[in-house]
Short mmCIF file of C-alpha atoms and ligand atoms in Angstrom, two decimals:
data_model
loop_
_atom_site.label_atom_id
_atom_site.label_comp_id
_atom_site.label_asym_id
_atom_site.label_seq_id
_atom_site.Cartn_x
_atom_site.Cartn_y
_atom_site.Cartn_z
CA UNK A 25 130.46 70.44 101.83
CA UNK A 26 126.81 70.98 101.77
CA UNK A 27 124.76 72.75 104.59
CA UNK A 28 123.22 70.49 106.73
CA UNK A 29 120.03 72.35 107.60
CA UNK A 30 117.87 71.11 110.75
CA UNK A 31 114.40 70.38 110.17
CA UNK A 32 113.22 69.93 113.57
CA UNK A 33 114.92 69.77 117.02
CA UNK A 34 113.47 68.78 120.45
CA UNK A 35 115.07 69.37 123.67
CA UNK A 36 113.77 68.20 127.24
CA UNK A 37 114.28 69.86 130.72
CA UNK A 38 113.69 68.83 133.67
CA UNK A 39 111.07 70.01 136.82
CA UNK A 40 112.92 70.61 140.39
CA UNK A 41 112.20 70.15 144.03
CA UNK A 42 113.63 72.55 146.48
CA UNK A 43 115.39 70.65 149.19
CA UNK A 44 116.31 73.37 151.71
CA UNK A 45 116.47 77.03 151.09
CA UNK A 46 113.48 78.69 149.77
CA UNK A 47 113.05 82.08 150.52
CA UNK A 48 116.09 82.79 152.02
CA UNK A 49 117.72 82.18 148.42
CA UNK A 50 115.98 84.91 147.03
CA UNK A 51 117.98 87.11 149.65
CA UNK A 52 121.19 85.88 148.77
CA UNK A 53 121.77 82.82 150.86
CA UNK A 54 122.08 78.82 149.67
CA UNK A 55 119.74 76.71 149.09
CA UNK A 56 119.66 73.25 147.57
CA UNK A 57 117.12 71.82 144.95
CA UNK A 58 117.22 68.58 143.25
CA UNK A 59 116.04 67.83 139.44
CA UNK A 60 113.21 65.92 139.12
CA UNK A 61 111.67 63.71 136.07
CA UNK A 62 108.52 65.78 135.53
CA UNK A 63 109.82 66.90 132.14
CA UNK A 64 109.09 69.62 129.61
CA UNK A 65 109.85 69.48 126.01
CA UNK A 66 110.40 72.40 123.59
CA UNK A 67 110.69 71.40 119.63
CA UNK A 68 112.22 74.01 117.25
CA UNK A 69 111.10 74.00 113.22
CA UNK A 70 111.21 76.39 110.29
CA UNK A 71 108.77 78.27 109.64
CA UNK A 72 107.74 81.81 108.05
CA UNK A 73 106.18 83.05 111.04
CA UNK A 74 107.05 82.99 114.50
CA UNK A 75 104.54 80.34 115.55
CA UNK A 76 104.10 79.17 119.24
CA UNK A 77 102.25 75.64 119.86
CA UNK A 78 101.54 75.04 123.57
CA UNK A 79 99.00 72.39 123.03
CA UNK A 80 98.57 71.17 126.59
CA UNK A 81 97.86 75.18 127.86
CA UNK A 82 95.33 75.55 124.38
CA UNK A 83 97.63 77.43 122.94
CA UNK A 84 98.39 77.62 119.23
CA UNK A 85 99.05 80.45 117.31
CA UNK A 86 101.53 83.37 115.59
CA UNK A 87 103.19 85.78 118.19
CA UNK A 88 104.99 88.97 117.51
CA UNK A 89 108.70 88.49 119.00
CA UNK A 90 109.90 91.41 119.01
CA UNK A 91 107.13 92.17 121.90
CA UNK A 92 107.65 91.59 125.37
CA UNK A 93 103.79 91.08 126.37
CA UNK A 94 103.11 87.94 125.95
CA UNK A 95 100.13 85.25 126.03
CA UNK A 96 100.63 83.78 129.58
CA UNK A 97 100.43 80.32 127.70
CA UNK A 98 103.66 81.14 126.05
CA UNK A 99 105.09 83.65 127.92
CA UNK A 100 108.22 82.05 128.92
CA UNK A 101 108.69 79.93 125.50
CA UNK A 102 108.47 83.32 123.65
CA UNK A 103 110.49 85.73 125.63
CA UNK A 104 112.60 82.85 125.16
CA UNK A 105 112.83 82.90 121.64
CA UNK A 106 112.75 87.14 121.86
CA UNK A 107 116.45 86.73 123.85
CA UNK A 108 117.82 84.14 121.78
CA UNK A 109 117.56 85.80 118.42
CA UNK A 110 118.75 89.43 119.83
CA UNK A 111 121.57 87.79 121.76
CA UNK A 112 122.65 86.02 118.35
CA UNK A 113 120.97 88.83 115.95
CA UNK A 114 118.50 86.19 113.95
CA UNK A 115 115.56 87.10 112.56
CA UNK A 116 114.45 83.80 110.66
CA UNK A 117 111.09 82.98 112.62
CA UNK A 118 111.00 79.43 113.91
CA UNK A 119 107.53 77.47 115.02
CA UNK A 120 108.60 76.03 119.03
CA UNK A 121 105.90 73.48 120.16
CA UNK A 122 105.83 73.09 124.04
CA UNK A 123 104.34 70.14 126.13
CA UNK A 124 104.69 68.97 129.54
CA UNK A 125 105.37 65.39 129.88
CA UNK A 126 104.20 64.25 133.15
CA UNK A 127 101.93 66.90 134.46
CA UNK A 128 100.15 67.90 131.21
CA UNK A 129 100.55 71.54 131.76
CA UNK A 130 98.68 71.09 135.29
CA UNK A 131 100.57 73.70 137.96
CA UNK A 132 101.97 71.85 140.75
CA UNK A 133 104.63 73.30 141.22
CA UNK A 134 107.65 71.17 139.84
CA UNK A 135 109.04 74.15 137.76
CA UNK A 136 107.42 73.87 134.60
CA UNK A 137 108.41 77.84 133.68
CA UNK A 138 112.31 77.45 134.59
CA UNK A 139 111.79 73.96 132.34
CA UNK A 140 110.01 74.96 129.31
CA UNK A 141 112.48 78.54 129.32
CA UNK A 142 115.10 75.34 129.48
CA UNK A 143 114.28 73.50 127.19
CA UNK A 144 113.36 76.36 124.62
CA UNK A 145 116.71 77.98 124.86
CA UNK A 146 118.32 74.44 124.14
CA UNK A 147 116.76 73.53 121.42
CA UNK A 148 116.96 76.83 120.01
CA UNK A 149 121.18 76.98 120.62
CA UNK A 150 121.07 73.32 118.81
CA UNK A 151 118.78 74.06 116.05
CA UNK A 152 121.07 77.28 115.16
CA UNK A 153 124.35 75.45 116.01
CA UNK A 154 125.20 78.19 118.73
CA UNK A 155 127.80 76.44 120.60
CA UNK A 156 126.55 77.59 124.14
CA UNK A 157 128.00 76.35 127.81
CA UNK A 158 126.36 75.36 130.49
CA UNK A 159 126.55 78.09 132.04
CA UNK A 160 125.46 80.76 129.10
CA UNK A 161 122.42 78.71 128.48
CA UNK A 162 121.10 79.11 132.52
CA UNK A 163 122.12 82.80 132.28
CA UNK A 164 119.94 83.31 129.57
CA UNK A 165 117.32 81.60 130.87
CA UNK A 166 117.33 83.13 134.27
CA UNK A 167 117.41 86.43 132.52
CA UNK A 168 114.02 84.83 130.56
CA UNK A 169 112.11 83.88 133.51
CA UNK A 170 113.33 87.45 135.22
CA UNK A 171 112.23 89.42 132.32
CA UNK A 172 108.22 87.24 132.32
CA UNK A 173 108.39 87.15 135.98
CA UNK A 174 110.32 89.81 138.02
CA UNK A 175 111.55 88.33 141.04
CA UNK A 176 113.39 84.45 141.37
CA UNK A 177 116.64 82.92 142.43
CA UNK A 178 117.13 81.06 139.43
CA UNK A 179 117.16 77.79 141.26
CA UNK A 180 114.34 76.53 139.14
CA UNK A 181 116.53 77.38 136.01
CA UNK A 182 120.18 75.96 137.47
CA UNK A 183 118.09 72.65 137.94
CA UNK A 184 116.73 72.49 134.36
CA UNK A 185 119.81 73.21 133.07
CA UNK A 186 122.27 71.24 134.94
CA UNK A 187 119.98 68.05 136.64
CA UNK A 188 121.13 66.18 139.53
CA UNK A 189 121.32 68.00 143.04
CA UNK A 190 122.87 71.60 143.29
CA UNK A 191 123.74 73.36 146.14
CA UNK A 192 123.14 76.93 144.51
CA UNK A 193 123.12 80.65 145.63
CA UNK A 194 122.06 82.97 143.44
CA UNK A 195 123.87 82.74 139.78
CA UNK A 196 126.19 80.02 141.09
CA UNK A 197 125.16 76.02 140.98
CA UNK A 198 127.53 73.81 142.20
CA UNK A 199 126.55 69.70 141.84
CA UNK A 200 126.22 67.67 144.81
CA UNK A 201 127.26 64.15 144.83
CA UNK A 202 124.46 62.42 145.80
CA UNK A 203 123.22 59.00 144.29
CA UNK A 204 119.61 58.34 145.79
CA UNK A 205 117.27 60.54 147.48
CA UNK A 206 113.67 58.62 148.82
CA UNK A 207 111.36 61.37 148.16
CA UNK A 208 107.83 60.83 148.57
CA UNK A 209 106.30 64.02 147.01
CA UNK A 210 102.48 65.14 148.26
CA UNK A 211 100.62 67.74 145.63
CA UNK A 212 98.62 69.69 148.34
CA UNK A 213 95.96 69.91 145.16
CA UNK A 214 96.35 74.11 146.03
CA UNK A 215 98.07 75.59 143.10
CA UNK A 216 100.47 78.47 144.52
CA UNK A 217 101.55 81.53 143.14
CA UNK A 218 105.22 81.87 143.99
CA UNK A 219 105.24 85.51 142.46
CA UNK A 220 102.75 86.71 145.06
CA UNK A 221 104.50 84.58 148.01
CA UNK A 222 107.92 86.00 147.64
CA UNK A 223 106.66 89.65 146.89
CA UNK A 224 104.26 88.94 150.15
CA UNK A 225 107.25 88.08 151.80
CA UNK A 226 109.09 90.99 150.84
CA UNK A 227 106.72 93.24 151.70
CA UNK A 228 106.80 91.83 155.48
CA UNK A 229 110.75 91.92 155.39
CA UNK A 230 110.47 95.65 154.73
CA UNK A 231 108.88 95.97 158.31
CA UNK A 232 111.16 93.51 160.28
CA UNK A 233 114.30 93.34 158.61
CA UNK A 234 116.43 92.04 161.22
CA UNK A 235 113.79 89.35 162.35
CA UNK A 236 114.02 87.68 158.67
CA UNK A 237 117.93 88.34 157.93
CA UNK A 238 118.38 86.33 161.14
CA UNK A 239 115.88 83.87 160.00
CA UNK A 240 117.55 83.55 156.88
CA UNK A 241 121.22 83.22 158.81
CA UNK A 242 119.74 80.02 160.25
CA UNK A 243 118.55 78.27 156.75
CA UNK A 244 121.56 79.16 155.57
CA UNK A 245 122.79 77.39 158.61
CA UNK A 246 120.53 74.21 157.53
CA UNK A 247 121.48 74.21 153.81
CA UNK A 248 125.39 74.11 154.83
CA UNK A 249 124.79 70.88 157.29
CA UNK A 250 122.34 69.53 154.63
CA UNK A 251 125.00 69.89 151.85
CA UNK A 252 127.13 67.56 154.52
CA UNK A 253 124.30 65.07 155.17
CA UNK A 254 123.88 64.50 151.62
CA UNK A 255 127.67 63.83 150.56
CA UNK A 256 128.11 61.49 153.45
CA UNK A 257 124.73 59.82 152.81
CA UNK A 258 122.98 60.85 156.22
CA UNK A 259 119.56 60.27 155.34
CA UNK A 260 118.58 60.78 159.48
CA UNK A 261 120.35 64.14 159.78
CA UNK A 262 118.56 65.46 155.99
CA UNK A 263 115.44 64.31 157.55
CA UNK A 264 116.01 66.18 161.14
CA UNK A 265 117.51 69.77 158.98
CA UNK A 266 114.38 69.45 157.04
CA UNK A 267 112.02 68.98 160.16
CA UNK A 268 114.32 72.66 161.03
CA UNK A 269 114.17 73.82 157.67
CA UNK A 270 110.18 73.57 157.96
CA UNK A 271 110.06 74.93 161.75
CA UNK A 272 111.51 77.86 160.61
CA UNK A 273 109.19 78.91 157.02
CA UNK A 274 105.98 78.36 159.99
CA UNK A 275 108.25 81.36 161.80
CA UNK A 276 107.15 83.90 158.60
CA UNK A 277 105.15 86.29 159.13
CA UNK A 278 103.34 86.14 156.14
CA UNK A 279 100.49 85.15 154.48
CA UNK A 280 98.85 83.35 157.57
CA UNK A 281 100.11 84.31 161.16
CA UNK A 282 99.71 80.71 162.54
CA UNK A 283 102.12 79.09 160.18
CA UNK A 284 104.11 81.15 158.58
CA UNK A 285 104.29 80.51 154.22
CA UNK A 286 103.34 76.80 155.12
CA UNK A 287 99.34 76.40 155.38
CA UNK A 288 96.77 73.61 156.98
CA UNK A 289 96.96 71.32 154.70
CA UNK A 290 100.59 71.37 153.97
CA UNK A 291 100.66 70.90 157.87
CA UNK A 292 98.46 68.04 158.06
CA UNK A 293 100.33 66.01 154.86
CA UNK A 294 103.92 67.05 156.58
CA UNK A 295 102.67 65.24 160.02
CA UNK A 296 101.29 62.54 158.07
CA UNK A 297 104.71 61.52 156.32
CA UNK A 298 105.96 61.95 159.31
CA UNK A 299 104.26 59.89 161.96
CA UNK A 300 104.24 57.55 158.74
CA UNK A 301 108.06 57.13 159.20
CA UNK A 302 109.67 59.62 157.10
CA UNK A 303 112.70 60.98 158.36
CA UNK A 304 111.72 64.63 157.79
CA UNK A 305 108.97 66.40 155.39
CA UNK A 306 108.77 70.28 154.67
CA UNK A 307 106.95 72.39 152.40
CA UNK A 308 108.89 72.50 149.13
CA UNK A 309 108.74 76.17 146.85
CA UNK A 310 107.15 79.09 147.95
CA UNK A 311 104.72 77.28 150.09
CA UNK A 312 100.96 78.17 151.25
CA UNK A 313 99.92 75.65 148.65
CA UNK A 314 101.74 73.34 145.53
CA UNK A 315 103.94 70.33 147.32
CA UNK A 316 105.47 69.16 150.38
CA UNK A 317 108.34 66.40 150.42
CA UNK A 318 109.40 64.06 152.65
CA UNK A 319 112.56 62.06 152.90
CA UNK A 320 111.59 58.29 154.17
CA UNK A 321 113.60 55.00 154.76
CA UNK A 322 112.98 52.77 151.63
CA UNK A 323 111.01 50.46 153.31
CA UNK A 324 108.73 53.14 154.41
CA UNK A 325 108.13 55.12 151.59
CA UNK A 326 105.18 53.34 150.78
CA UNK A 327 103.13 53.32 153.80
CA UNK A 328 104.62 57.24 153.75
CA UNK A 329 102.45 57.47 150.17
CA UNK A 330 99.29 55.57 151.60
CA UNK A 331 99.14 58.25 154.44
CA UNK A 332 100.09 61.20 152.42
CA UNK A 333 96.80 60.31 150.09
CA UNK A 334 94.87 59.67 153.08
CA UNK A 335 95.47 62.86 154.58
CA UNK A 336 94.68 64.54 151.22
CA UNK A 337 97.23 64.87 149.18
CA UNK A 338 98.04 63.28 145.82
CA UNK A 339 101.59 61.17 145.58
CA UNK A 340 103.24 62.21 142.73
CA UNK A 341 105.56 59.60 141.92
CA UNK A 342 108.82 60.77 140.12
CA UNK A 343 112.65 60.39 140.47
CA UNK A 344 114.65 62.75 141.83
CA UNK A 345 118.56 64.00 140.87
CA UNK A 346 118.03 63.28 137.35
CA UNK A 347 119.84 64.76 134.35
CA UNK A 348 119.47 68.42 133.54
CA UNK A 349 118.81 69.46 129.84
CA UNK A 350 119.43 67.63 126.70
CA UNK A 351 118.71 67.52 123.34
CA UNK A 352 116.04 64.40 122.51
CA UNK A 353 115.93 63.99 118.79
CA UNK A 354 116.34 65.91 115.19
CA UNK A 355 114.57 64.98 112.37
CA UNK A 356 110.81 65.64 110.92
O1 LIG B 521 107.19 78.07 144.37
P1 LIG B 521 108.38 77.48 143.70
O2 LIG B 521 108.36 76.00 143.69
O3 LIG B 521 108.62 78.06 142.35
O4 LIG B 521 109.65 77.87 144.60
C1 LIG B 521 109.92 79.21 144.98
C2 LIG B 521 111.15 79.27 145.82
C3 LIG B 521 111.48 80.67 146.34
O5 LIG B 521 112.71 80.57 147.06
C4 LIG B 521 110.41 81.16 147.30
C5 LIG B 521 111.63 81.67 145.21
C6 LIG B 521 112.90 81.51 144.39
O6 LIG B 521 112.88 81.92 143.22
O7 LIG B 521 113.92 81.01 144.90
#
């Protein structure tokens, strides 16, 4: 039988939305984070260089893979590429073209990095015809976006890989059951660094331990009654743990003493949702700036938008619990 050889192969992974559970993942607890249809595409071709096309970030040219200091435009797409071809010993260069579907490589925080590292390592597993789980796809590329970035849970990763809503502690997603979710999502219009957040955080953990290991005890708390809520459809009680969920990142100490990792204006478009009718808002990621989300009755969520965009924000309009990665398409 003749070889079948690929000529080009795109995959597509999704963003994510923490639910409950930031921070106190990163320090071993649960959390849970939903997939959500801000998509990223990686496409694999031949080539006789290794060639990286990021078109969105203005990014198009030859990079040295066997580096591990990358252009920040690619830097997750080729340290990517650098695991894949040590973990399966290749050396025949490939050209990967990147693009973000919905935010057109704007930062707002729906995990374009975890998605891109996603959708990269899927493609690439495909377009080799590396039979890869699940499983050994997210571990290598949580070890990707730990190699570019240092510190993570991997939640952003579990959600590109596997879609729909996890409950996940570090290294281990398990799905959630869970059909609809109204989110209303607010972009703050702040971009956030999430590296400098969680080594902020860190930094103020190292002088009060035991204030943020209890802190952490009681998201944990939330995330467990939250993983209830949303199996037995109780949209109230999600609301009310995230209204907790949120009362306790304004506890942090860090970056800004009044509120904690959440900031003014993620205040002000959190208390908008909410006298709008929303069952329960919080800041979603890291926090100081990026999005908030709230959870709202369906005949609510629009007047939930309208105030959300008159407080400041910008609605960005996409489905939650959607599929985690897959390949699109092969061909030219
Ligand atoms: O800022 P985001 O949306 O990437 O979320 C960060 C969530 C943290 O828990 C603070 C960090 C992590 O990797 O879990």
């Amino acid at each position: 039988m003749k070889a079948h050889k690929k000529e080009m192969v795109t995959a597509q992974a999704p963003g994510k939305l923490m639910l409950l559970g930031e921070h106190a993942v990163v320090y071993g607890r649960n959390c849970i984070v939903t997939a959500v249809d801000a998509p990223v595409r990686a496409s694999v071709s031949p080539s006789d260089e290794f060639y990286f096309d990021a078109r969105d970030l203005g990014f198009s040219q030859a990079v040295d893979v066997r580096e591990s200091d990358f252009p920040k435009q690619v830097a997750f797409a080729a340290f990517a590429v650098k695991n894949f071809c040590e973990r399966f010993s290749i050396t025949a260069p490939v050209r990967i073209a990147t693009e973000s579907i919905v935010t057109a490589g704007r930062k707002v925080g729906l995990g374009s990095s975890a998605s891109v590292t996603a959708a990269t390592i899927v493609a690439l597993s495909h377009f080799h015809s590396k039979n890869m789980s699940r499983q050994e796809m997210f571990e290598l590329a949580f070890k990707t976006v730990l190699d570019v970035q240092k510190v993570g849970s991997g939640f952003d990763v579990a959600a590109a890989i596997y879609g729909g809503t996890l409950l996940y502690r570090r290294g281990e997603p398990a799905p959630l059951k869970c059909d609809k979710l109204g989110l209303v999502i607010g972009y703050t219009g702040i971009p956030a660094s999430t590296v400098d957040i969680v080594r902020q955080v860190a930094e103020s953990i190292r002088n009060q331990p035991d204030y943020y290991e209890g802190l952490f005890d009681e998201i944990n708390r939330i995330v467990i009654n939250g993983k209830k809520a949303i199996e037995s459809e109780n949209w109230q009680a999600l609301g009310e743990l995230m209204n907790q969920n949120q009362g306790i990142l304004r506890k942090f100490r860090s970056p800004s003493e009044s509120c904690g990792v959440s900031s003014e204006i993620l205040e002000s478009l959190i208390k908008a949702a909410l006298d709008a009718g929303a069952y329960g808002a919080k800041l979603s990621g890291a926090g100081v700036g990026d999005c908030m989300i709230s959870l709202a009755p369906e005949e609510k969520q629009e007047s939930v938008a309208d105030a959300i965009t008159k407080a400041g924000g910008t609605v960005i309009s996409c489905l939650a619990n959607v599929p985690g990665a897959r390949i699109m398409g092969e061909g030219n």
